[in-house]
């Protein structure tokens, strides 16, 4: 049996009604996802990695890494793989081997919360600064922590307004600062310049912590050598998502915090682990999938994936612009920012939209054919508005914003 609209699926899945046709419900979900795959270019999940071996072999058991990833005791199903993933990500970020700690999280959001929690423990009176382009998980973490925040302006291309950061810091220089830089803002994939942020903190003599929310761009920029957590950079922590560039088929992520900054937890006797992570039980399957995603390609293979995705994004800008539709991207980005197309196109292509601006994201696995079909739909939907000439990015946008 197949189901039509979502409402009939909801009726079929209603657990208060028996009997339930489990196979039909699962088939429906898979069918819907398969049908949407060809036009899913609005959200940042890579679709080129085959994880079926891990799912087939590990998918039927509970894999639970309870407690600190460095512990030897307790329930440690895939902790060895978790440690390997954390070490790989720390290595590509050039994080000092003697001052690093991290774990596999449930996603970028948990990573941000964990890092800000650690920073705030160290600087309890700190104000947390983030830009208007920061992800909504940042104000949420601020609220959970009961901290005070300062919202800094962002430029039209999504990058932090450093003059505004300086002005806000100057007014609050008696308190420490926790500054959140974003490496890959959600709408435009803009990258805040951590060197400039550090310079502003130094100029006003404000002590504090610099966290980088690098959900999407952390791994690509690390592979480029453009994002580093070495001693010179002054970055204290970073959070990345695992289901974005690494395409893991379940939400997950990695948080890395300087060992000297991280939160020391207490030992829990019945789990025989130290409680240093935000959640207690943690998904060991995600750690295995992350490990497999890294192992499949290694550093060079993942560099190649980055470069292919950027090439496709440049192609998309070129084709859209040639068709007369406004489009631009940052030089490092997979994300192509476009003038919002008419609703039928937005709906068909599952675009993320913020008013006049939408984006497509050329993640690894998206094909040229998909981009061509999208451009054809845009051109067909609004022929009268097409202006066949290059459309320039917002004035402050740079073609190489990554750093
Ligand atoms: C900049 C940024 N930070 C954090 C997140 C949240 O990541 P997750 O969905 O893995 O919790 C996102 C997700 O889109 C994001 O774009």
mmCIF file of C-alpha atoms and ligand atoms in Angstrom:
data_model
loop_
_atom_site.group_PDB
_atom_site.id
_atom_site.type_symbol
_atom_site.label_atom_id
_atom_site.label_comp_id
_atom_site.label_asym_id
_atom_site.label_seq_id
_atom_site.Cartn_x
_atom_site.Cartn_y
_atom_site.Cartn_z
ATOM 1 C CA UNK A 1 0.000 0.000 0.000
ATOM 2 C CA UNK A 2 1.194 3.562 -0.603
ATOM 3 C CA UNK A 3 -0.023 6.740 1.005
ATOM 4 C CA UNK A 4 -0.680 10.054 -0.679
ATOM 5 C CA UNK A 5 -0.454 13.251 1.302
ATOM 6 C CA UNK A 6 1.313 13.474 4.642
ATOM 7 C CA UNK A 7 -2.036 13.548 6.479
ATOM 8 C CA UNK A 8 -2.835 10.021 5.311
ATOM 9 C CA UNK A 9 0.625 8.919 6.436
ATOM 10 C CA UNK A 10 -0.104 10.445 9.833
ATOM 11 C CA UNK A 11 -3.325 8.428 9.993
ATOM 12 C CA UNK A 12 -1.485 5.258 8.988
ATOM 13 C CA UNK A 13 1.223 5.904 11.596
ATOM 14 C CA UNK A 14 -1.258 6.658 14.401
ATOM 15 C CA UNK A 15 -0.169 4.308 17.197
ATOM 16 C CA UNK A 16 -3.577 4.361 18.862
ATOM 17 C CA UNK A 17 -5.069 2.562 15.849
ATOM 18 C CA UNK A 18 -4.436 -1.138 15.259
ATOM 19 C CA UNK A 19 -3.393 -3.010 13.265
ATOM 20 C CA UNK A 20 -0.593 -0.884 11.861
ATOM 21 C CA UNK A 21 0.951 -1.687 8.503
ATOM 22 C CA UNK A 22 4.545 -1.044 9.519
ATOM 23 C CA UNK A 23 6.056 -1.959 6.146
ATOM 24 C CA UNK A 24 3.743 0.388 4.285
ATOM 25 C CA UNK A 25 4.577 3.304 6.593
ATOM 26 C CA UNK A 26 8.329 2.742 6.238
ATOM 27 C CA UNK A 27 8.018 2.307 2.464
ATOM 28 C CA UNK A 28 6.141 5.571 2.290
ATOM 29 C CA UNK A 29 8.844 7.453 4.195
ATOM 30 C CA UNK A 30 11.601 6.021 2.015
ATOM 31 C CA UNK A 31 9.607 6.692 -1.153
ATOM 32 C CA UNK A 32 9.058 10.312 -0.163
ATOM 33 C CA UNK A 33 12.733 10.811 0.652
ATOM 34 C CA UNK A 34 13.787 9.189 -2.638
ATOM 35 C CA UNK A 35 11.417 11.393 -4.604
ATOM 36 C CA UNK A 36 12.726 14.549 -2.880
ATOM 37 C CA UNK A 37 16.409 13.656 -3.323
ATOM 38 C CA UNK A 38 16.711 14.938 -6.901
ATOM 39 C CA UNK A 39 15.536 18.428 -5.901
ATOM 40 C CA UNK A 40 17.169 18.683 -2.452
ATOM 41 C CA UNK A 41 19.722 21.419 -3.021
ATOM 42 C CA UNK A 42 18.672 23.860 -0.297
ATOM 43 C CA UNK A 43 20.228 22.229 2.787
ATOM 44 C CA UNK A 44 23.844 21.370 3.534
ATOM 45 C CA UNK A 45 24.010 17.573 3.714
ATOM 46 C CA UNK A 46 26.555 15.777 1.504
ATOM 47 C CA UNK A 47 25.024 12.835 -0.356
ATOM 48 C CA UNK A 48 28.052 11.233 -1.979
ATOM 49 C CA UNK A 49 29.258 8.857 0.739
ATOM 50 C CA UNK A 50 27.968 5.301 0.912
ATOM 51 C CA UNK A 51 27.447 4.359 4.553
ATOM 52 C CA UNK A 52 25.383 1.256 3.874
ATOM 53 C CA UNK A 53 28.070 -1.146 5.120
ATOM 54 C CA UNK A 54 28.163 0.472 8.551
ATOM 55 C CA UNK A 55 24.379 0.691 8.744
ATOM 56 C CA UNK A 56 23.989 -2.946 7.693
ATOM 57 C CA UNK A 57 26.569 -4.237 10.158
ATOM 58 C CA UNK A 58 26.044 -1.974 13.150
ATOM 59 C CA UNK A 59 22.467 -0.745 12.670
ATOM 60 C CA UNK A 60 20.770 -3.492 14.663
ATOM 61 C CA UNK A 61 22.521 -2.943 18.016
ATOM 62 C CA UNK A 62 22.804 -0.260 20.651
ATOM 63 C CA UNK A 63 26.129 1.554 20.471
ATOM 64 C CA UNK A 64 26.321 3.899 23.406
ATOM 65 C CA UNK A 65 29.416 5.847 24.461
ATOM 66 C CA UNK A 66 28.532 6.999 27.947
ATOM 67 C CA UNK A 67 30.679 9.654 29.583
ATOM 68 C CA UNK A 68 34.040 11.145 28.713
ATOM 69 C CA UNK A 69 35.523 9.847 25.436
ATOM 70 C CA UNK A 70 38.916 9.462 27.118
ATOM 71 C CA UNK A 71 37.636 7.108 29.824
ATOM 72 C CA UNK A 72 38.640 3.482 29.790
ATOM 73 C CA UNK A 73 35.830 2.196 32.009
ATOM 74 C CA UNK A 74 32.059 2.016 31.677
ATOM 75 C CA UNK A 75 30.058 1.520 28.478
ATOM 76 C CA UNK A 76 32.498 2.245 25.668
ATOM 77 C CA UNK A 77 31.069 0.647 22.584
ATOM 78 C CA UNK A 78 32.686 2.752 19.848
ATOM 79 C CA UNK A 79 34.775 5.071 22.014
ATOM 80 C CA UNK A 80 37.948 3.975 20.245
ATOM 81 C CA UNK A 81 36.483 5.173 16.944
ATOM 82 C CA UNK A 82 35.250 8.351 18.612
ATOM 83 C CA UNK A 83 38.755 9.128 19.833
ATOM 84 C CA UNK A 84 40.126 8.502 16.328
ATOM 85 C CA UNK A 85 37.588 10.954 14.829
ATOM 86 C CA UNK A 86 38.313 13.618 17.446
ATOM 87 C CA UNK A 87 42.064 13.235 16.833
ATOM 88 C CA UNK A 88 41.624 13.483 13.039
ATOM 89 C CA UNK A 89 39.555 16.660 13.242
ATOM 90 C CA UNK A 90 41.962 18.178 15.805
ATOM 91 C CA UNK A 91 44.926 17.262 13.570
ATOM 92 C CA UNK A 92 43.513 18.912 10.443
ATOM 93 C CA UNK A 93 42.871 22.010 12.578
ATOM 94 C CA UNK A 94 46.500 21.941 13.784
ATOM 95 C CA UNK A 95 45.334 21.891 17.395
ATOM 96 C CA UNK A 96 48.271 21.322 19.769
ATOM 97 C CA UNK A 97 48.421 17.640 20.750
ATOM 98 C CA UNK A 98 48.980 18.495 24.411
ATOM 99 C CA UNK A 99 46.085 20.947 24.680
ATOM 100 C CA UNK A 100 43.031 19.417 23.064
ATOM 101 C CA UNK A 101 39.882 17.677 24.185
ATOM 102 C CA UNK A 102 36.638 16.866 22.439
ATOM 103 C CA UNK A 103 33.852 14.425 21.781
ATOM 104 C CA UNK A 104 31.254 13.352 19.247
ATOM 105 C CA UNK A 105 28.079 15.356 19.854
ATOM 106 C CA UNK A 106 24.497 15.121 18.661
ATOM 107 C CA UNK A 107 25.211 18.040 16.268
ATOM 108 C CA UNK A 108 26.507 21.568 15.921
ATOM 109 C CA UNK A 109 24.001 22.831 18.467
ATOM 110 C CA UNK A 110 25.292 20.583 21.265
ATOM 111 C CA UNK A 111 28.860 21.444 20.299
ATOM 112 C CA UNK A 112 28.125 25.149 20.654
ATOM 113 C CA UNK A 113 26.422 24.604 24.007
ATOM 114 C CA UNK A 114 29.259 22.461 25.331
ATOM 115 C CA UNK A 115 31.937 24.967 24.290
ATOM 116 C CA UNK A 116 30.052 27.989 25.626
ATOM 117 C CA UNK A 117 29.365 26.138 28.863
ATOM 118 C CA UNK A 118 33.096 25.486 29.313
ATOM 119 C CA UNK A 119 33.989 29.084 28.421
ATOM 120 C CA UNK A 120 31.430 30.460 30.823
ATOM 121 C CA UNK A 121 32.639 28.261 33.683
ATOM 122 C CA UNK A 122 35.997 29.910 33.175
ATOM 123 C CA UNK A 123 34.603 33.414 32.770
ATOM 124 C CA UNK A 124 31.358 33.470 34.777
ATOM 125 C CA UNK A 125 30.773 37.211 34.315
ATOM 126 C CA UNK A 126 31.549 37.242 30.607
ATOM 127 C CA UNK A 127 29.240 38.769 28.032
ATOM 128 C CA UNK A 128 28.704 36.508 25.034
ATOM 129 C CA UNK A 129 29.073 38.365 21.711
ATOM 130 C CA UNK A 130 27.713 37.021 18.448
ATOM 131 C CA UNK A 131 26.575 38.572 15.196
ATOM 132 C CA UNK A 132 23.091 38.906 13.746
ATOM 133 C CA UNK A 133 24.129 36.263 11.179
ATOM 134 C CA UNK A 134 24.945 33.684 13.890
ATOM 135 C CA UNK A 135 22.897 30.487 14.011
ATOM 136 C CA UNK A 136 19.908 30.396 16.346
ATOM 137 C CA UNK A 137 21.640 27.759 18.473
ATOM 138 C CA UNK A 138 23.875 30.525 19.875
ATOM 139 C CA UNK A 139 21.144 32.682 21.482
ATOM 140 C CA UNK A 140 19.557 29.427 22.625
ATOM 141 C CA UNK A 141 22.781 28.353 24.369
ATOM 142 C CA UNK A 142 23.067 31.816 25.928
ATOM 143 C CA UNK A 143 19.563 31.447 27.312
ATOM 144 C CA UNK A 144 20.166 27.925 28.645
ATOM 145 C CA UNK A 145 23.340 29.129 30.367
ATOM 146 C CA UNK A 146 21.595 32.182 31.811
ATOM 147 C CA UNK A 147 24.345 34.364 30.358
ATOM 148 C CA UNK A 148 24.250 37.939 29.101
ATOM 149 C CA UNK A 149 24.640 38.478 25.409
ATOM 150 C CA UNK A 150 25.572 41.285 23.070
ATOM 151 C CA UNK A 151 24.385 41.089 19.469
ATOM 152 C CA UNK A 152 26.836 42.572 16.984
ATOM 153 C CA UNK A 153 25.910 43.739 13.485
ATOM 154 C CA UNK A 154 26.727 41.782 10.341
ATOM 155 C CA UNK A 155 27.627 43.098 6.911
ATOM 156 C CA UNK A 156 25.332 42.515 3.938
ATOM 157 C CA UNK A 157 27.487 39.557 2.893
ATOM 158 C CA UNK A 158 27.003 37.896 6.298
ATOM 159 C CA UNK A 159 30.410 38.574 7.872
ATOM 160 C CA UNK A 160 30.650 40.164 11.312
ATOM 161 C CA UNK A 161 30.892 43.966 11.475
ATOM 162 C CA UNK A 162 34.186 44.334 13.372
ATOM 163 C CA UNK A 163 33.720 48.068 13.932
ATOM 164 C CA UNK A 164 30.466 47.300 15.705
ATOM 165 C CA UNK A 165 32.156 44.534 17.714
ATOM 166 C CA UNK A 166 34.775 47.079 18.792
ATOM 167 C CA UNK A 167 32.112 49.629 19.716
ATOM 168 C CA UNK A 168 30.173 47.065 21.776
ATOM 169 C CA UNK A 169 33.302 45.783 23.510
ATOM 170 C CA UNK A 170 34.489 49.272 24.339
ATOM 171 C CA UNK A 171 31.294 49.894 26.319
ATOM 172 C CA UNK A 172 31.683 46.656 28.281
ATOM 173 C CA UNK A 173 35.429 46.356 28.676
ATOM 174 C CA UNK A 174 35.232 45.702 32.434
ATOM 175 C CA UNK A 175 33.706 42.264 31.769
ATOM 176 C CA UNK A 176 35.402 39.355 30.053
ATOM 177 C CA UNK A 177 34.133 38.494 26.592
ATOM 178 C CA UNK A 178 33.196 35.229 24.978
ATOM 179 C CA UNK A 179 33.038 35.923 21.248
ATOM 180 C CA UNK A 180 31.367 33.510 18.856
ATOM 181 C CA UNK A 181 32.724 33.666 15.319
ATOM 182 C CA UNK A 182 30.839 31.788 12.626
ATOM 183 C CA UNK A 183 32.714 29.835 9.976
ATOM 184 C CA UNK A 184 30.009 29.371 7.421
ATOM 185 C CA UNK A 185 26.943 31.440 8.304
ATOM 186 C CA UNK A 186 23.715 29.616 7.667
ATOM 187 C CA UNK A 187 22.445 31.752 4.797
ATOM 188 C CA UNK A 188 25.590 32.965 2.984
ATOM 189 C CA UNK A 189 28.405 30.740 4.352
ATOM 190 C CA UNK A 190 30.304 33.863 5.374
ATOM 191 C CA UNK A 191 33.360 33.331 7.586
ATOM 192 C CA UNK A 192 34.112 35.680 10.462
ATOM 193 C CA UNK A 193 37.766 36.640 10.709
ATOM 194 C CA UNK A 194 39.106 35.301 14.002
ATOM 195 C CA UNK A 195 42.342 37.281 13.620
ATOM 196 C CA UNK A 196 40.403 40.547 13.461
ATOM 197 C CA UNK A 197 38.241 39.507 16.409
ATOM 198 C CA UNK A 198 41.358 38.687 18.466
ATOM 199 C CA UNK A 199 42.850 42.049 17.482
ATOM 200 C CA UNK A 200 39.744 43.865 18.743
ATOM 201 C CA UNK A 201 39.865 41.938 22.048
ATOM 202 C CA UNK A 202 43.562 42.778 22.416
ATOM 203 C CA UNK A 203 43.024 46.440 21.548
ATOM 204 C CA UNK A 204 40.622 46.848 24.457
ATOM 205 C CA UNK A 205 42.568 44.544 26.751
ATOM 206 C CA UNK A 206 39.523 42.332 27.252
ATOM 207 C CA UNK A 207 40.196 38.797 28.478
ATOM 208 C CA UNK A 208 38.030 36.017 27.226
ATOM 209 C CA UNK A 209 37.383 33.141 24.919
ATOM 210 C CA UNK A 210 36.937 32.852 21.162
ATOM 211 C CA UNK A 211 34.606 30.089 20.010
ATOM 212 C CA UNK A 212 34.072 29.208 16.352
ATOM 213 C CA UNK A 213 30.729 27.837 15.238
ATOM 214 C CA UNK A 214 31.946 25.997 12.157
ATOM 215 C CA UNK A 215 29.002 23.653 11.597
ATOM 216 C CA UNK A 216 29.327 23.593 7.820
ATOM 217 C CA UNK A 217 32.705 25.053 6.888
ATOM 218 C CA UNK A 218 34.938 23.822 9.709
ATOM 219 C CA UNK A 219 36.248 20.730 7.957
ATOM 220 C CA UNK A 220 36.555 22.223 4.432
ATOM 221 C CA UNK A 221 38.437 25.268 5.759
ATOM 222 C CA UNK A 222 40.633 23.111 7.995
ATOM 223 C CA UNK A 223 41.553 20.954 4.994
ATOM 224 C CA UNK A 224 42.546 24.174 3.178
ATOM 225 C CA UNK A 225 44.687 25.270 6.132
ATOM 226 C CA UNK A 226 42.481 28.370 6.359
ATOM 227 C CA UNK A 227 41.081 27.554 9.792
ATOM 228 C CA UNK A 228 43.583 26.661 12.495
ATOM 229 C CA UNK A 229 43.332 26.090 16.206
ATOM 230 C CA UNK A 230 47.071 26.447 16.765
ATOM 231 C CA UNK A 231 48.547 28.602 19.511
ATOM 232 C CA UNK A 232 48.914 31.629 17.240
ATOM 233 C CA UNK A 233 45.219 31.840 16.334
ATOM 234 C CA UNK A 234 43.866 32.228 19.861
ATOM 235 C CA UNK A 235 40.742 30.156 19.174
ATOM 236 C CA UNK A 236 39.607 28.270 22.283
ATOM 237 C CA UNK A 237 36.941 25.957 20.858
ATOM 238 C CA UNK A 238 35.127 24.882 17.726
ATOM 239 C CA UNK A 239 31.964 22.979 16.872
ATOM 240 C CA UNK A 240 31.304 21.201 13.563
ATOM 241 C CA UNK A 241 28.348 19.176 12.312
ATOM 242 C CA UNK A 242 28.906 15.605 11.114
ATOM 243 C CA UNK A 243 25.846 15.325 8.870
ATOM 244 C CA UNK A 244 26.876 18.308 6.721
ATOM 245 C CA UNK A 245 30.242 18.015 4.924
ATOM 246 C CA UNK A 246 30.842 14.447 6.119
ATOM 247 C CA UNK A 247 27.309 13.439 5.123
ATOM 248 C CA UNK A 248 26.648 11.139 8.088
ATOM 249 C CA UNK A 249 23.082 9.828 7.805
ATOM 250 C CA UNK A 250 22.171 10.785 11.362
ATOM 251 C CA UNK A 251 22.565 14.169 13.051
ATOM 252 C CA UNK A 252 25.918 14.386 14.838
ATOM 253 C CA UNK A 253 28.985 16.581 15.235
ATOM 254 C CA UNK A 254 32.330 17.099 16.897
ATOM 255 C CA UNK A 255 33.251 19.669 19.518
ATOM 256 C CA UNK A 256 36.863 20.510 20.285
ATOM 257 C CA UNK A 257 37.902 22.579 23.265
ATOM 258 C CA UNK A 258 41.350 23.485 24.528
ATOM 259 C CA UNK A 259 42.084 20.996 27.302
ATOM 260 C CA UNK A 260 43.108 23.884 29.524
ATOM 261 C CA UNK A 261 39.647 25.448 29.101
ATOM 262 C CA UNK A 262 37.275 22.484 29.123
ATOM 263 C CA UNK A 263 34.927 21.598 31.924
ATOM 264 C CA UNK A 264 36.172 19.019 34.394
ATOM 265 C CA UNK A 265 33.333 16.720 35.355
ATOM 266 C CA UNK A 266 32.875 14.506 38.369
ATOM 267 C CA UNK A 267 33.212 10.738 38.411
ATOM 268 C CA UNK A 268 29.913 8.859 38.325
ATOM 269 C CA UNK A 269 30.340 5.573 40.124
ATOM 270 C CA UNK A 270 27.609 3.496 38.488
ATOM 271 C CA UNK A 271 28.638 4.435 34.912
ATOM 272 C CA UNK A 272 32.315 4.357 35.913
ATOM 273 C CA UNK A 273 32.980 7.425 33.771
ATOM 274 C CA UNK A 274 33.633 11.116 34.216
ATOM 275 C CA UNK A 275 30.639 13.294 33.361
ATOM 276 C CA UNK A 276 32.115 15.867 30.969
ATOM 277 C CA UNK A 277 29.627 15.791 28.095
ATOM 278 C CA UNK A 278 26.284 17.564 27.732
ATOM 279 C CA UNK A 279 24.286 14.356 27.352
ATOM 280 C CA UNK A 280 24.941 11.157 29.288
ATOM 281 C CA UNK A 281 24.226 8.413 26.756
ATOM 282 C CA UNK A 282 25.815 9.356 23.433
ATOM 283 C CA UNK A 283 25.303 7.882 19.995
ATOM 284 C CA UNK A 284 28.091 5.385 19.348
ATOM 285 C CA UNK A 285 26.686 4.665 15.889
ATOM 286 C CA UNK A 286 27.292 8.302 14.933
ATOM 287 C CA UNK A 287 30.920 7.976 16.047
ATOM 288 C CA UNK A 288 31.303 4.848 13.887
ATOM 289 C CA UNK A 289 29.677 6.554 10.889
ATOM 290 C CA UNK A 290 31.922 9.603 11.282
ATOM 291 C CA UNK A 291 34.960 7.372 11.537
ATOM 292 C CA UNK A 292 33.876 5.520 8.386
ATOM 293 C CA UNK A 293 33.245 8.789 6.492
ATOM 294 C CA UNK A 294 36.768 9.973 7.305
ATOM 295 C CA UNK A 295 38.347 6.561 6.600
ATOM 296 C CA UNK A 296 36.641 6.220 3.204
ATOM 297 C CA UNK A 297 38.594 9.128 1.718
ATOM 298 C CA UNK A 298 41.299 10.332 4.084
ATOM 299 C CA UNK A 299 42.638 13.861 3.993
ATOM 300 C CA UNK A 300 43.386 14.031 0.284
ATOM 301 C CA UNK A 301 40.091 12.481 -0.750
ATOM 302 C CA UNK A 302 38.168 14.954 1.365
ATOM 303 C CA UNK A 303 40.192 17.839 -0.101
ATOM 304 C CA UNK A 304 39.137 16.655 -3.531
ATOM 305 C CA UNK A 305 35.469 16.578 -2.415
ATOM 306 C CA UNK A 306 35.821 20.185 -1.232
ATOM 307 C CA UNK A 307 37.291 21.305 -4.511
ATOM 308 C CA UNK A 308 34.630 19.523 -6.609
ATOM 309 C CA UNK A 309 31.838 21.102 -4.566
ATOM 310 C CA UNK A 310 33.340 24.589 -4.926
ATOM 311 C CA UNK A 311 33.747 24.100 -8.663
ATOM 312 C CA UNK A 312 30.073 23.171 -8.929
ATOM 313 C CA UNK A 313 29.070 26.201 -6.853
ATOM 314 C CA UNK A 314 31.071 28.470 -9.186
ATOM 315 C CA UNK A 315 29.330 26.796 -12.142
ATOM 316 C CA UNK A 316 25.923 27.458 -10.540
ATOM 317 C CA UNK A 317 26.731 31.172 -10.091
ATOM 318 C CA UNK A 318 27.890 31.361 -13.686
ATOM 319 C CA UNK A 319 24.788 29.637 -15.091
ATOM 320 C CA UNK A 320 22.318 31.608 -12.982
ATOM 321 C CA UNK A 321 24.022 34.896 -13.821
ATOM 322 C CA UNK A 322 24.132 34.002 -17.508
ATOM 323 C CA UNK A 323 20.394 33.301 -17.341
ATOM 324 C CA UNK A 324 19.877 36.754 -15.799
ATOM 325 C CA UNK A 325 19.108 35.594 -12.259
ATOM 326 C CA UNK A 326 21.006 37.368 -9.425
ATOM 327 C CA UNK A 327 23.442 34.964 -7.745
ATOM 328 C CA UNK A 328 26.757 35.216 -5.859
ATOM 329 C CA UNK A 329 28.971 33.268 -3.491
ATOM 330 C CA UNK A 330 31.965 33.710 -1.254
ATOM 331 C CA UNK A 331 35.101 32.302 -2.889
ATOM 332 C CA UNK A 332 35.421 29.366 -0.455
ATOM 333 C CA UNK A 333 31.695 28.580 -0.316
ATOM 334 C CA UNK A 334 29.477 25.723 -1.451
ATOM 335 C CA UNK A 335 26.553 28.070 -0.872
ATOM 336 C CA UNK A 336 25.165 30.160 -3.730
ATOM 337 C CA UNK A 337 23.067 33.105 -2.569
ATOM 338 C CA UNK A 338 20.278 33.992 -4.971
ATOM 339 C CA UNK A 339 17.391 36.370 -5.301
ATOM 340 C CA UNK A 340 14.389 34.401 -4.039
ATOM 341 C CA UNK A 341 12.673 32.667 -6.979
ATOM 342 C CA UNK A 342 8.883 32.369 -7.335
ATOM 343 C CA UNK A 343 7.126 30.035 -4.888
ATOM 344 C CA UNK A 344 6.696 26.981 -7.162
ATOM 345 C CA UNK A 345 10.465 26.898 -7.721
ATOM 346 C CA UNK A 346 11.182 27.415 -4.023
ATOM 347 C CA UNK A 347 8.872 24.574 -3.070
ATOM 348 C CA UNK A 348 10.074 22.150 -5.719
ATOM 349 C CA UNK A 349 13.750 22.722 -4.900
ATOM 350 C CA UNK A 350 13.285 22.895 -1.098
ATOM 351 C CA UNK A 351 15.089 26.215 -0.901
ATOM 352 C CA UNK A 352 15.997 27.857 2.401
ATOM 353 C CA UNK A 353 14.594 31.365 2.115
ATOM 354 C CA UNK A 354 14.977 34.526 4.162
ATOM 355 C CA UNK A 355 12.828 37.209 2.561
ATOM 356 C CA UNK A 356 14.319 38.350 -0.748
ATOM 357 C CA UNK A 357 17.281 36.023 -0.388
ATOM 358 C CA UNK A 358 17.463 32.257 -0.805
ATOM 359 C CA UNK A 359 20.322 29.847 -1.253
ATOM 360 C CA UNK A 360 21.253 26.588 -2.847
ATOM 361 C CA UNK A 361 24.154 24.571 -1.449
ATOM 362 C CA UNK A 362 26.354 22.589 -3.813
ATOM 363 C CA UNK A 363 27.269 19.849 -1.360
ATOM 364 C CA UNK A 364 29.356 16.867 -2.479
ATOM 365 C CA UNK A 365 27.022 14.548 -4.375
ATOM 366 C CA UNK A 366 24.947 17.294 -6.030
ATOM 367 C CA UNK A 367 25.350 17.010 -9.806
ATOM 368 C CA UNK A 368 25.745 19.455 -12.653
ATOM 369 C CA UNK A 369 22.521 18.032 -14.083
ATOM 370 C CA UNK A 370 20.628 19.076 -10.950
ATOM 371 C CA UNK A 371 22.037 22.597 -11.217
ATOM 372 C CA UNK A 372 21.113 22.792 -14.908
ATOM 373 C CA UNK A 373 17.554 21.651 -14.139
ATOM 374 C CA UNK A 374 17.276 24.203 -11.336
ATOM 375 C CA UNK A 375 18.524 27.055 -13.531
ATOM 376 C CA UNK A 376 16.067 26.035 -16.271
ATOM 377 C CA UNK A 377 13.185 26.115 -13.754
ATOM 378 C CA UNK A 378 14.231 29.550 -12.465
ATOM 379 C CA UNK A 379 14.498 30.917 -15.987
ATOM 380 C CA UNK A 380 11.129 29.450 -16.997
ATOM 381 C CA UNK A 381 9.323 30.686 -13.883
ATOM 382 C CA UNK A 382 10.202 34.351 -14.134
ATOM 383 C CA UNK A 383 11.213 35.159 -17.719
ATOM 384 C CA UNK A 384 10.082 38.786 -17.530
ATOM 385 C CA UNK A 385 12.358 39.621 -14.589
ATOM 386 C CA UNK A 386 15.546 38.239 -16.086
ATOM 387 C CA UNK A 387 18.364 40.733 -16.542
ATOM 388 C CA UNK A 388 21.075 39.018 -18.565
ATOM 389 C CA UNK A 389 24.123 40.706 -17.067
ATOM 390 C CA UNK A 390 26.440 39.937 -14.153
ATOM 391 C CA UNK A 391 24.852 40.688 -10.794
ATOM 392 C CA UNK A 392 27.338 41.912 -8.219
ATOM 393 C CA UNK A 393 27.486 40.594 -4.701
ATOM 394 C CA UNK A 394 26.793 42.995 -1.834
ATOM 395 C CA UNK A 395 29.476 45.649 -1.790
ATOM 396 C CA UNK A 396 31.441 44.276 1.116
ATOM 397 C CA UNK A 397 31.430 40.678 -0.101
ATOM 398 C CA UNK A 398 34.835 39.360 -0.927
ATOM 399 C CA UNK A 399 35.536 36.554 -3.259
ATOM 400 C CA UNK A 400 37.890 34.919 -0.783
ATOM 401 C CA UNK A 401 36.373 35.455 2.632
ATOM 402 C CA UNK A 402 37.725 32.287 4.207
ATOM 403 C CA UNK A 403 40.535 32.748 6.634
HETATM 404 C C1 LIG B 1 26.212 28.086 11.458
HETATM 405 C C2 LIG B 1 25.457 26.935 12.052
HETATM 406 N N1 LIG B 1 25.660 26.620 13.342
HETATM 407 C C3 LIG B 1 25.015 25.610 13.933
HETATM 408 C C4 LIG B 1 24.108 24.854 13.229
HETATM 409 C C5 LIG B 1 23.383 23.779 13.951
HETATM 410 O O1 LIG B 1 23.892 22.561 13.635
HETATM 411 P P1 LIG B 1 23.091 21.228 13.943
HETATM 412 O O2 LIG B 1 21.894 21.240 13.044
HETATM 413 O O3 LIG B 1 24.112 20.182 13.627
HETATM 414 O O4 LIG B 1 22.726 21.241 15.382
HETATM 415 C C6 LIG B 1 23.846 25.133 11.879
HETATM 416 C C7 LIG B 1 22.897 24.336 11.126
HETATM 417 O O5 LIG B 1 22.483 24.624 10.053
HETATM 418 C C8 LIG B 1 24.530 26.212 11.285
HETATM 419 O O6 LIG B 1 24.322 26.560 9.999
#
